[in-house]
Coordinates of N, CA and C in Angstrom, one line a residue:
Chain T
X1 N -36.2 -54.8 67.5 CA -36.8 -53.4 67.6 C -35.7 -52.4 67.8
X2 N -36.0 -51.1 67.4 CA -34.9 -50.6 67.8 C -35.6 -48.9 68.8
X3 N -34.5 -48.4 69.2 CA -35.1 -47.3 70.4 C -34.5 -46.1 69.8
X4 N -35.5 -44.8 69.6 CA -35.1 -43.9 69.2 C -35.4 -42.6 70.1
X5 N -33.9 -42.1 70.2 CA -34.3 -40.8 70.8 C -34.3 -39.2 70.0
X6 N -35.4 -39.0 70.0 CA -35.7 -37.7 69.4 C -35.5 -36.3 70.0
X7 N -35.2 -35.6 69.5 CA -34.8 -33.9 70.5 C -35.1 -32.9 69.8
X8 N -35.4 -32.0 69.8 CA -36.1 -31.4 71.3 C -37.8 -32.3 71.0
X9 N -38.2 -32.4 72.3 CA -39.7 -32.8 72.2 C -40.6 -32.0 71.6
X10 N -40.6 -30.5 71.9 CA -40.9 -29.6 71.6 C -40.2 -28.5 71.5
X11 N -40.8 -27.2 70.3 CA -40.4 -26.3 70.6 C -41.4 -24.9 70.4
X12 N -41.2 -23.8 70.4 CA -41.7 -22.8 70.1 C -40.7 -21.8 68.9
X13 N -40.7 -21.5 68.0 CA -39.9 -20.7 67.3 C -40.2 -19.6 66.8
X14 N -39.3 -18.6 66.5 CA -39.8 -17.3 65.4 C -39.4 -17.5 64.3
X15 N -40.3 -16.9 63.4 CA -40.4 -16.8 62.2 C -39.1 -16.1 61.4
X16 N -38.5 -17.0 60.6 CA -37.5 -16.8 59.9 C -36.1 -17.7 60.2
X17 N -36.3 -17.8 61.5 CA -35.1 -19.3 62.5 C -35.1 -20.2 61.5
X18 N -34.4 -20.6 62.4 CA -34.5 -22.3 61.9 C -34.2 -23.2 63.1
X19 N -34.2 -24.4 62.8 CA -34.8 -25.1 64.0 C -33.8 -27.1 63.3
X20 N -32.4 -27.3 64.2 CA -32.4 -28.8 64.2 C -33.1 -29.5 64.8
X21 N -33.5 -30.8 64.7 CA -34.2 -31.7 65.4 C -32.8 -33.3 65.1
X22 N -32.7 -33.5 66.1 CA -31.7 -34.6 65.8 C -32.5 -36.6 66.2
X23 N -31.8 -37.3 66.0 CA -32.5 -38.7 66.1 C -31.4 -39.6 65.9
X24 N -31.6 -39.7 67.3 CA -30.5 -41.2 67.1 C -31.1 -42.3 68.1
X25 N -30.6 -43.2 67.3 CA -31.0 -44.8 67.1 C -29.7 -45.5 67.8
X26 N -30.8 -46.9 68.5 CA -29.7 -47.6 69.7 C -29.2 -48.4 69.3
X27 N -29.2 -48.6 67.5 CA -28.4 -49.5 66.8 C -28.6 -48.9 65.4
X28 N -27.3 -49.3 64.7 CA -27.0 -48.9 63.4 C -28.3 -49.7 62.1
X29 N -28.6 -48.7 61.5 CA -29.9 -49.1 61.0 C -29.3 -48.2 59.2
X30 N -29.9 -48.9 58.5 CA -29.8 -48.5 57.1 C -30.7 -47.2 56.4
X31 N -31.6 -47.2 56.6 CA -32.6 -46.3 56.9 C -33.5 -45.6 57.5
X32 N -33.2 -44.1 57.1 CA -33.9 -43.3 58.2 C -34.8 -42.4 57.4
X33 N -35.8 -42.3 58.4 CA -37.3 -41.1 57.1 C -37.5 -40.6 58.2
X34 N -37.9 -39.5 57.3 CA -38.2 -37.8 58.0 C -39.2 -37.6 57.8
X35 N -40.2 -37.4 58.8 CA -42.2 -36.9 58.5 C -42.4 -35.9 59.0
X36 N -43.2 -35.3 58.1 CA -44.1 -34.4 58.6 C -45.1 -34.5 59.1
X37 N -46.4 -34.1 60.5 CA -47.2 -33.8 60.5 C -48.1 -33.1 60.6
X38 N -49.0 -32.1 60.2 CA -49.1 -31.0 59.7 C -50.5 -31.4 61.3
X39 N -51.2 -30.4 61.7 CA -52.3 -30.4 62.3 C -53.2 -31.2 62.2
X40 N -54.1 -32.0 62.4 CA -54.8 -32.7 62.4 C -54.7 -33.7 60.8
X41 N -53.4 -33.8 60.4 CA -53.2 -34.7 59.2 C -52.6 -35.9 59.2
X42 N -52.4 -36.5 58.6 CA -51.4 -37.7 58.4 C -50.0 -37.4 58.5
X43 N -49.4 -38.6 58.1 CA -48.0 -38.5 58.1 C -47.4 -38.7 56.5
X44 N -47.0 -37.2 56.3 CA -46.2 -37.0 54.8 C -44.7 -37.0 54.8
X45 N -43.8 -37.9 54.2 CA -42.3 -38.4 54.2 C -41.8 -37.3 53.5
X46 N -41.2 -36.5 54.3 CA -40.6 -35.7 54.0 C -38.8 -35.6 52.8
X47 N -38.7 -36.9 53.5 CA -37.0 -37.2 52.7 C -36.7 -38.7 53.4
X48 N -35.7 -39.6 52.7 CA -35.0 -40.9 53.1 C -33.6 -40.4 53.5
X49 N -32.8 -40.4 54.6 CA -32.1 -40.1 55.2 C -30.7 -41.3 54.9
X50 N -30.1 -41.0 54.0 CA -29.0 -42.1 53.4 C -27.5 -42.0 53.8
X51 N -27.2 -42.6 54.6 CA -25.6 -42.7 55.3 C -24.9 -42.7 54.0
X52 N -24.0 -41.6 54.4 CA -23.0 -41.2 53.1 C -23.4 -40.9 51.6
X53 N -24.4 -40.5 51.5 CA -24.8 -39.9 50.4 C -26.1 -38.4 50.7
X54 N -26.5 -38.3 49.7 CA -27.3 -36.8 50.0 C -28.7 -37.5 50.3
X55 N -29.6 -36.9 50.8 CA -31.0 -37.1 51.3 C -31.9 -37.5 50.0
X56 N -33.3 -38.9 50.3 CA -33.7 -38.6 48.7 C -35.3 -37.8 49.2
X57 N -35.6 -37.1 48.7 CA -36.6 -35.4 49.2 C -37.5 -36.1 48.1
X58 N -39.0 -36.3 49.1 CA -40.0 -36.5 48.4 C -40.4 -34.9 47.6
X59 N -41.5 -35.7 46.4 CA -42.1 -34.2 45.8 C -42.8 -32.9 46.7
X60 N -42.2 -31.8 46.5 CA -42.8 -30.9 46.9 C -42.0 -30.5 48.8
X61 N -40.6 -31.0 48.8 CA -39.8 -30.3 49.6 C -38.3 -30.4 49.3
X62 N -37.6 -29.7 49.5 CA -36.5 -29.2 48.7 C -35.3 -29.4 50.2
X63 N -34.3 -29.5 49.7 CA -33.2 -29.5 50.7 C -33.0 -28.3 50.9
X64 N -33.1 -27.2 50.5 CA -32.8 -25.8 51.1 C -33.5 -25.1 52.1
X65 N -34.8 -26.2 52.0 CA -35.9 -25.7 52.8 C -35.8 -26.5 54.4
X66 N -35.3 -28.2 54.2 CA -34.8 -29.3 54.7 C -33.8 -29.9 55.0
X67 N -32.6 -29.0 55.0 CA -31.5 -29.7 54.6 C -31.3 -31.4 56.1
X68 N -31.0 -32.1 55.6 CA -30.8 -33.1 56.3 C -29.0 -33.9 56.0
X69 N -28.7 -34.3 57.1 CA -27.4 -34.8 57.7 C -27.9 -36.5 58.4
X70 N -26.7 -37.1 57.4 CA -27.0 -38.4 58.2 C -25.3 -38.7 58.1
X71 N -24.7 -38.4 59.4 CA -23.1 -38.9 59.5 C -22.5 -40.3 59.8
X72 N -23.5 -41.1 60.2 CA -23.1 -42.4 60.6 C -25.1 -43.3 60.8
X73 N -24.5 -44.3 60.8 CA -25.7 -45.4 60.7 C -26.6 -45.1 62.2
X74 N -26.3 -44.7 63.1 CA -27.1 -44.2 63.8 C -27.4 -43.3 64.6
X75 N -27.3 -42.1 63.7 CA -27.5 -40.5 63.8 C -28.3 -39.7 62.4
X76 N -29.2 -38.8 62.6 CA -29.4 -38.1 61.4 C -30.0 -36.6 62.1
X77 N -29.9 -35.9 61.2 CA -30.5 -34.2 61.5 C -31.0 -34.2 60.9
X78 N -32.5 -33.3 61.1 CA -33.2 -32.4 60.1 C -33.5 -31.2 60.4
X79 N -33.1 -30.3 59.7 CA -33.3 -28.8 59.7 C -34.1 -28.3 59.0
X80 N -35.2 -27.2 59.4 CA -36.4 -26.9 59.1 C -36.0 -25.1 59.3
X81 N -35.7 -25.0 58.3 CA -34.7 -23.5 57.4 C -35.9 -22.5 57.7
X82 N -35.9 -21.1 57.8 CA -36.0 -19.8 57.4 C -38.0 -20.3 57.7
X83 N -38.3 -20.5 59.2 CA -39.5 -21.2 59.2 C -40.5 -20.0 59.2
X84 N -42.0 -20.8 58.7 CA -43.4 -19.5 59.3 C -44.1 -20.6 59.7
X85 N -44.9 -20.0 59.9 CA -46.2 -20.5 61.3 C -46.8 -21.7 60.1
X86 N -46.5 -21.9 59.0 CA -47.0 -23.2 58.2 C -46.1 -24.3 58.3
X87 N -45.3 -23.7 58.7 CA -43.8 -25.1 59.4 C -44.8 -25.9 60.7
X88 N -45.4 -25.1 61.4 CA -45.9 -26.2 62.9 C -46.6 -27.0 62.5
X89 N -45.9 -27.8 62.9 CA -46.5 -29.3 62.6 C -44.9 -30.7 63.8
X90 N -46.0 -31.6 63.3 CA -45.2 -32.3 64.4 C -44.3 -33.4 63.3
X91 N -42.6 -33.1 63.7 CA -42.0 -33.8 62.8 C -41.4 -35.2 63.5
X92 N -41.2 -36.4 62.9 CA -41.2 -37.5 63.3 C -39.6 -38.4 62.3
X93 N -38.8 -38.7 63.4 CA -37.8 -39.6 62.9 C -38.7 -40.8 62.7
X94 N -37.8 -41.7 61.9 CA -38.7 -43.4 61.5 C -37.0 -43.8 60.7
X95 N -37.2 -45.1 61.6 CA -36.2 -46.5 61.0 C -36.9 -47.9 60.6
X96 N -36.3 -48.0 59.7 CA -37.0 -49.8 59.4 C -36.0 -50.1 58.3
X97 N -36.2 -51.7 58.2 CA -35.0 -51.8 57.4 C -36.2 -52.1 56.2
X98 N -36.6 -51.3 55.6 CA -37.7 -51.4 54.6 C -38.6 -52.1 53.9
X99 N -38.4 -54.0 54.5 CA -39.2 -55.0 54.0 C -40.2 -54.9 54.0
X100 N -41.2 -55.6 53.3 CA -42.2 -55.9 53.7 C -42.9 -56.2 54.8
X101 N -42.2 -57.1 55.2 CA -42.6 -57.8 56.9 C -42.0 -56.8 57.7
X102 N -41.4 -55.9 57.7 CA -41.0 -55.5 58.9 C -41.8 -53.7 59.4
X103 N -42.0 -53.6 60.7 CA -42.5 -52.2 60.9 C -41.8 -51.0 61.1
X104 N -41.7 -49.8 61.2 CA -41.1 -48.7 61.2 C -41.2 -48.0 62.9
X105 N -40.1 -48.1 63.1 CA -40.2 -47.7 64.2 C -39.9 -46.0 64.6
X106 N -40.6 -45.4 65.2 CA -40.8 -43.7 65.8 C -40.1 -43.3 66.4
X107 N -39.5 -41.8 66.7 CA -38.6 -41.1 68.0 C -40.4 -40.9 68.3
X108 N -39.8 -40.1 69.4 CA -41.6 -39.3 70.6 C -41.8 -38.2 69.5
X109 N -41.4 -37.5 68.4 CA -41.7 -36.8 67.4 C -41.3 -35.5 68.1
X110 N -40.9 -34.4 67.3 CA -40.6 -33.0 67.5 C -41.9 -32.1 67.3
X111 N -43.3 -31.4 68.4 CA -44.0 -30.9 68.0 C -43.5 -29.1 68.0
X112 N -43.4 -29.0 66.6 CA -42.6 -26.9 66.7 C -44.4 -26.8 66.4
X113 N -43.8 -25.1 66.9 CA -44.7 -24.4 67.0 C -43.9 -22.8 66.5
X114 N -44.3 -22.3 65.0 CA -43.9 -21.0 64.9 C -44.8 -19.9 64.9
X115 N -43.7 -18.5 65.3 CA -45.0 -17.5 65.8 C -44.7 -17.0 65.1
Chain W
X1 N -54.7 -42.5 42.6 CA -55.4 -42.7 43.4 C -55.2 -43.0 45.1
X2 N -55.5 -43.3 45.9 CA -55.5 -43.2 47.3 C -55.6 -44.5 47.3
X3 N -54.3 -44.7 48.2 CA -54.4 -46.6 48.5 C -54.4 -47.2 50.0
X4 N -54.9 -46.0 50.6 CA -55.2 -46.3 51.9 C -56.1 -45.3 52.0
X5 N -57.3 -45.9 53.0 CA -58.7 -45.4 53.0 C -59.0 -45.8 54.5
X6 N -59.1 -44.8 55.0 CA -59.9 -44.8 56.5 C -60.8 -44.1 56.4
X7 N -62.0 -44.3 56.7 CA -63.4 -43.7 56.1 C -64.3 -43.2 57.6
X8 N -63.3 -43.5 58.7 CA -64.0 -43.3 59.9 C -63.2 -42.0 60.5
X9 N -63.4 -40.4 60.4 CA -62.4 -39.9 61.0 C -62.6 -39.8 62.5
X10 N -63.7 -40.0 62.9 CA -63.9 -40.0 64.0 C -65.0 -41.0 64.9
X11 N -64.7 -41.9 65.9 CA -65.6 -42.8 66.8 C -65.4 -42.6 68.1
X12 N -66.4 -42.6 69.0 CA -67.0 -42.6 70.4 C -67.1 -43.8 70.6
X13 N -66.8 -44.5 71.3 CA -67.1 -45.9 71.9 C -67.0 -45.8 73.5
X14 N -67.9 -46.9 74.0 CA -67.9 -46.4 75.4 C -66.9 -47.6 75.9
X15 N -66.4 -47.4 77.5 CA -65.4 -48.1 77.6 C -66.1 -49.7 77.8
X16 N -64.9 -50.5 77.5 CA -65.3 -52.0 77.8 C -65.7 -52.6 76.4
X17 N -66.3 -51.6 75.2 CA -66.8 -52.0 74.4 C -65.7 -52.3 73.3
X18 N -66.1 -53.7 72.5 CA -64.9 -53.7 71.2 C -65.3 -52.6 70.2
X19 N -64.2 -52.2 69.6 CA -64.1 -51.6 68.9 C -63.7 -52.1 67.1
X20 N -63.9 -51.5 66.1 CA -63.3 -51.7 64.6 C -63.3 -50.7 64.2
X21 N -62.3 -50.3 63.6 CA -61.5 -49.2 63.1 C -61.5 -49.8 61.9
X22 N -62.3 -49.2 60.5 CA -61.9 -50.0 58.9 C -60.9 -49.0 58.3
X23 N -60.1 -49.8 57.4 CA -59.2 -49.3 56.6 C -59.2 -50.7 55.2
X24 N -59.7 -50.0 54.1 CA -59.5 -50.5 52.8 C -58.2 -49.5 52.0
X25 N -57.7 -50.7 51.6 CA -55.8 -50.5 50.5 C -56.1 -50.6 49.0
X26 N -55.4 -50.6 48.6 CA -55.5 -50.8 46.8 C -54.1 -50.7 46.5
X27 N -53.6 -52.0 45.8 CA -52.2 -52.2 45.3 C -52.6 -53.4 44.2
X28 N -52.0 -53.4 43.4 CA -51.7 -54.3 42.6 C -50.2 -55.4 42.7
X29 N -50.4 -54.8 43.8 CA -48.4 -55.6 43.9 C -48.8 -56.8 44.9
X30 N -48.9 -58.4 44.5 CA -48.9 -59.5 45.4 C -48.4 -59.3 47.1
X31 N -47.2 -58.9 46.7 CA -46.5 -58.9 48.3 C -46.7 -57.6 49.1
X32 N -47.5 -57.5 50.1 CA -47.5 -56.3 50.7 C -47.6 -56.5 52.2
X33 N -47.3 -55.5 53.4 CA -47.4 -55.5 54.4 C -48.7 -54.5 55.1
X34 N -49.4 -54.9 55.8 CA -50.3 -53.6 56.5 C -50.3 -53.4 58.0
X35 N -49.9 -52.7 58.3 CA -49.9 -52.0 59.8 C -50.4 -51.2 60.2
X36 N -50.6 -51.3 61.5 CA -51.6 -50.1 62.4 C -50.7 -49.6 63.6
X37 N -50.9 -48.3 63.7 CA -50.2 -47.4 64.5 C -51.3 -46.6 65.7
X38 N -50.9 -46.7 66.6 CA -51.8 -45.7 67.4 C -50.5 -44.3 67.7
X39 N -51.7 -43.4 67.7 CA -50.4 -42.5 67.9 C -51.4 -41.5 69.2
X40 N -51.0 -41.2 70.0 CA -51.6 -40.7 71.4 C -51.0 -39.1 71.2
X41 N -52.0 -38.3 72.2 CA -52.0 -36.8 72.1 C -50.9 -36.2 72.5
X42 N -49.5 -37.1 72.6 CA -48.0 -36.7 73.1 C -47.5 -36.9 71.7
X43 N -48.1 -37.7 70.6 CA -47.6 -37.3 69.5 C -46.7 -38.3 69.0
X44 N -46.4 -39.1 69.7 CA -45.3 -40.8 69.1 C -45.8 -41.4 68.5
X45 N -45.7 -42.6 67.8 CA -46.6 -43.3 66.8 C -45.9 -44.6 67.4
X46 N -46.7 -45.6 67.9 CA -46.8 -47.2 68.6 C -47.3 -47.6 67.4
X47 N -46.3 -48.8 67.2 CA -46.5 -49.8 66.4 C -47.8 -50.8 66.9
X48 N -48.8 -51.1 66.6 CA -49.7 -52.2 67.3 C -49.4 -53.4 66.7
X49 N -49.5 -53.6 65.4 CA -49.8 -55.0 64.7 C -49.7 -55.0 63.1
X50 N -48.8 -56.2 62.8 CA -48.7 -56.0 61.2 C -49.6 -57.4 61.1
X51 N -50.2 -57.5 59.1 CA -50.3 -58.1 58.4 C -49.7 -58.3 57.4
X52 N -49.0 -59.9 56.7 CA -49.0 -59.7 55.7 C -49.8 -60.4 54.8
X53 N -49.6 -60.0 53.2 CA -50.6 -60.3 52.6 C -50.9 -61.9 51.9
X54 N -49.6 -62.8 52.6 CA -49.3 -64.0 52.3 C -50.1 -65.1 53.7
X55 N -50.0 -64.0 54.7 CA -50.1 -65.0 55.9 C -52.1 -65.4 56.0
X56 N -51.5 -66.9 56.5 CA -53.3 -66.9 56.1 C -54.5 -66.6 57.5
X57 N -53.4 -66.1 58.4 CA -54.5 -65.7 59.4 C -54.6 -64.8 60.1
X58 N -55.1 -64.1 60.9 CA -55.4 -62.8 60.9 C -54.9 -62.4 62.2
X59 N -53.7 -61.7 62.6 CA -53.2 -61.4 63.3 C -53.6 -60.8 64.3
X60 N -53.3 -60.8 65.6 CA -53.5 -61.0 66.9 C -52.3 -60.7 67.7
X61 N -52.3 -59.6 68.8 CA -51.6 -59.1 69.7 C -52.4 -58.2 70.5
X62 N -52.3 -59.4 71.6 CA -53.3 -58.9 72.7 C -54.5 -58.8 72.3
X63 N -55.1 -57.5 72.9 CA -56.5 -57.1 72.7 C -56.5 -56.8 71.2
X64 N -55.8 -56.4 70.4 CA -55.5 -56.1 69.0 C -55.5 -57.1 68.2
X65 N -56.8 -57.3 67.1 CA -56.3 -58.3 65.9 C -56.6 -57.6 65.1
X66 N -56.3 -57.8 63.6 CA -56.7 -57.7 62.4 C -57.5 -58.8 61.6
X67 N -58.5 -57.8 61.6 CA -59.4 -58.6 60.4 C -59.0 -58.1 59.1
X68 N -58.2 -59.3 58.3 CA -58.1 -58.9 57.7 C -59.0 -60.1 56.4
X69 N -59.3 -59.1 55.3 CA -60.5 -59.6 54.2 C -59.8 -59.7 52.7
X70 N -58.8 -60.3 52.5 CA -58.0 -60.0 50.9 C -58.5 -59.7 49.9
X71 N -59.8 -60.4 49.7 CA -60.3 -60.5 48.8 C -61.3 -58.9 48.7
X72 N -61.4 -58.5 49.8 CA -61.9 -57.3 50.0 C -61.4 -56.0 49.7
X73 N -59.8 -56.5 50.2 CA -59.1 -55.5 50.5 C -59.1 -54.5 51.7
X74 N -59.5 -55.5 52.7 CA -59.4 -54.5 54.2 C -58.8 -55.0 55.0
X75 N -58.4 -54.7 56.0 CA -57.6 -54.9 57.0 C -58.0 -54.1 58.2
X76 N -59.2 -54.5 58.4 CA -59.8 -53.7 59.8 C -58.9 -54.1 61.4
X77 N -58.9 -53.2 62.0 CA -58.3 -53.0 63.7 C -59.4 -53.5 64.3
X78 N -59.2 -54.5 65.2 CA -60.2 -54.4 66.2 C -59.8 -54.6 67.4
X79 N -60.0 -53.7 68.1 CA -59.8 -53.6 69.5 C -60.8 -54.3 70.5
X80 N -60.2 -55.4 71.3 CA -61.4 -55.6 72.2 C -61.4 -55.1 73.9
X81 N -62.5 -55.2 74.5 CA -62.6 -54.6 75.7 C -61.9 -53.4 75.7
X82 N -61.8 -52.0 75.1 CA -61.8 -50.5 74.8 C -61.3 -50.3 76.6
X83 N -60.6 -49.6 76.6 CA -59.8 -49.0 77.7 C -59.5 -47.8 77.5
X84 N -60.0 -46.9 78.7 CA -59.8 -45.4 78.3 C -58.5 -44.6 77.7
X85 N -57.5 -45.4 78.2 CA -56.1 -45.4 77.2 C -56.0 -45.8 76.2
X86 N -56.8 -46.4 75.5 CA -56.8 -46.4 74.0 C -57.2 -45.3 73.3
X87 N -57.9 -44.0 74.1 CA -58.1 -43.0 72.9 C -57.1 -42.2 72.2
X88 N -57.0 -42.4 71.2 CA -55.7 -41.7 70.4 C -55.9 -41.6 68.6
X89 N -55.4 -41.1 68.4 CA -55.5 -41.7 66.8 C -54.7 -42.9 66.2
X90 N -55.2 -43.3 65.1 CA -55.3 -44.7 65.0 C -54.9 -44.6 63.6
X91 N -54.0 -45.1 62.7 CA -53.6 -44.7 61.4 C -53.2 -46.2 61.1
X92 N -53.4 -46.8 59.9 CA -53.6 -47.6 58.8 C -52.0 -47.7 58.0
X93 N -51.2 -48.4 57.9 CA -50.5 -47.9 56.6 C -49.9 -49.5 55.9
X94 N -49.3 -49.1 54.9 CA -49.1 -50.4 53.6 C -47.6 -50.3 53.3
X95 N -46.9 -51.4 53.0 CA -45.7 -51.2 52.3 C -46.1 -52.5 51.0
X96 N -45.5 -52.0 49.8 CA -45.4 -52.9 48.7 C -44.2 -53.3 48.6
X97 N -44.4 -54.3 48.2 CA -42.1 -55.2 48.2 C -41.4 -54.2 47.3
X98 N -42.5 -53.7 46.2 CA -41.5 -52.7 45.3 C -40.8 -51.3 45.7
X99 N -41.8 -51.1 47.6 CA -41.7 -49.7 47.6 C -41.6 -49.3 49.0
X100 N -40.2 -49.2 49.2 CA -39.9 -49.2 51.1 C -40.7 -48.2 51.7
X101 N -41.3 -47.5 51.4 CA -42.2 -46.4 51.6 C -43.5 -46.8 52.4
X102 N -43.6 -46.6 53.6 CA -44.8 -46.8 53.8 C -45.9 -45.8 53.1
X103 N -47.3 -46.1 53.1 CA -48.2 -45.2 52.9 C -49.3 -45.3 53.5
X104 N -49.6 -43.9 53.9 CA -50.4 -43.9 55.0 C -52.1 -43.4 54.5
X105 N -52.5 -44.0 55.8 CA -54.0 -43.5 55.4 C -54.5 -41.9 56.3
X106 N -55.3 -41.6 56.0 CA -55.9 -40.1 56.8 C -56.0 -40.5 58.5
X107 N -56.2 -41.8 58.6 CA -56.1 -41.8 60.2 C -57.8 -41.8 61.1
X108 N -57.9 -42.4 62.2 CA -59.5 -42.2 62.9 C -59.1 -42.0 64.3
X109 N -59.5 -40.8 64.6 CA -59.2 -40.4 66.0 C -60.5 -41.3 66.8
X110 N -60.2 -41.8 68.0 CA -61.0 -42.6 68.7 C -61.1 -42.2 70.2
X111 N -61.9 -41.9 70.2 CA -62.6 -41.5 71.8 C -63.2 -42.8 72.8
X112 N -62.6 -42.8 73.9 CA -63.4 -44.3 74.7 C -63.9 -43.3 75.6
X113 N -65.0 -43.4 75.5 CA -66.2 -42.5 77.3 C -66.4 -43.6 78.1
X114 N -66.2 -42.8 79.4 CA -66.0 -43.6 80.6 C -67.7 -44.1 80.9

């Protein structure tokens, strides 16, 4: 298993900020995914978080909107750019080494809230 | 199409009582995994229980098994003896060997009354 700590737990922000959320892991892990969850919705994968290369950004979010940082195997950032009140939603680090058999493990999730 | 299907978005169950949470998948890919997640009104997502789609019996942790039906294509949660700590949302999801990606379902928020 592995243990993730997520930061800030929460936040409150204004409109136009931007907002890091960092995630580090208590062992070096290969991959890392970035979720969104919007209000009463599921969990949509925002981007695959790839040590030493650029982020891979599912359809319909952009790295200028997201830019994300992954510097070493157990650390990554996600940045949530130039926000509005459709940004609140609760965002969620996840590691797993992507098999089949194996599960994905959670930080406590980042709930923002923009005004 | 949609390859996770939770069709319950919401259940009341009173405490003590077992619960089943359904979730029907759709893949064409032999090798797959399915897991259930409770995720509680603080917002973290708890791993509960995987299946896979090779194993021939239906997993078990704790009060938590999976029924699961292949031939169906379900993989129902059942919770036994409900504890008021179990109300939370409850989400479904799949990985295919082709596709590190989990995928997730809409999720069933679950109420236990005292």
């Amino acid at each position: 298993s592995a243990v993730i700590s997520q930061k800030p737990s929460r936040d409150i922000c204004q409109r136009g900020t931007s907002l890091t959320i960092q995630c580090q892991v208590d062992s070096q892990v290969t991959m890392m995914f970035w979720y969104r969850q919007q209000p009463g919705q599921s969990l949509t994968l925002i981007a695959t978080a790839n040590q030493g290369s650029e982020a891979t950004y599912e359809s319909g979010f952009v790295i200028d909107k997201f830019p994300i940082s992954r510097p070493n195997l157990t650390f990554s950032t996600l940045t949530v750019s130039n926000m509005s009140p459709e940004d609140s939603s609760i965002y969620l680090c996840s590691v797993g080494r992507g098999a089949v058999n194996t599960e994905a493990f959670f930080g406590q999730g980042t709930r923002l809230t923009v005004v | 199409a949609q390859k996770i299907t939770q069709t319950q978005p919401g259940m009341f169950v009173q405490e003590k009582e077992a619960v089943t949470l359904d979730c029907t998948y759709d893949t064409s890919d032999p090798s797959y995994g399915l897991f259930w997640y409770k995720q509680p009104s603080s917002g973290e997502m708890i791993f509960l229980i995987y299946q896979g789609s090779y194993d021939q019996q239906n997993a078990t942790e704790g009060r938590y098994s999976l029924n699961f039906q292949k031939a169906r294509k379900s993989a129902n949660l059942v919770i036994s003896a409900s504890q008021l700590g179990d109300s939370a949302m409850y989400f479904c999801a799949m990985r295919e060997v082709r596709n590190y990606q989990l995928i997730w379902g809409a999720g069933t928020k679950l109420i236990i009354k005292p």
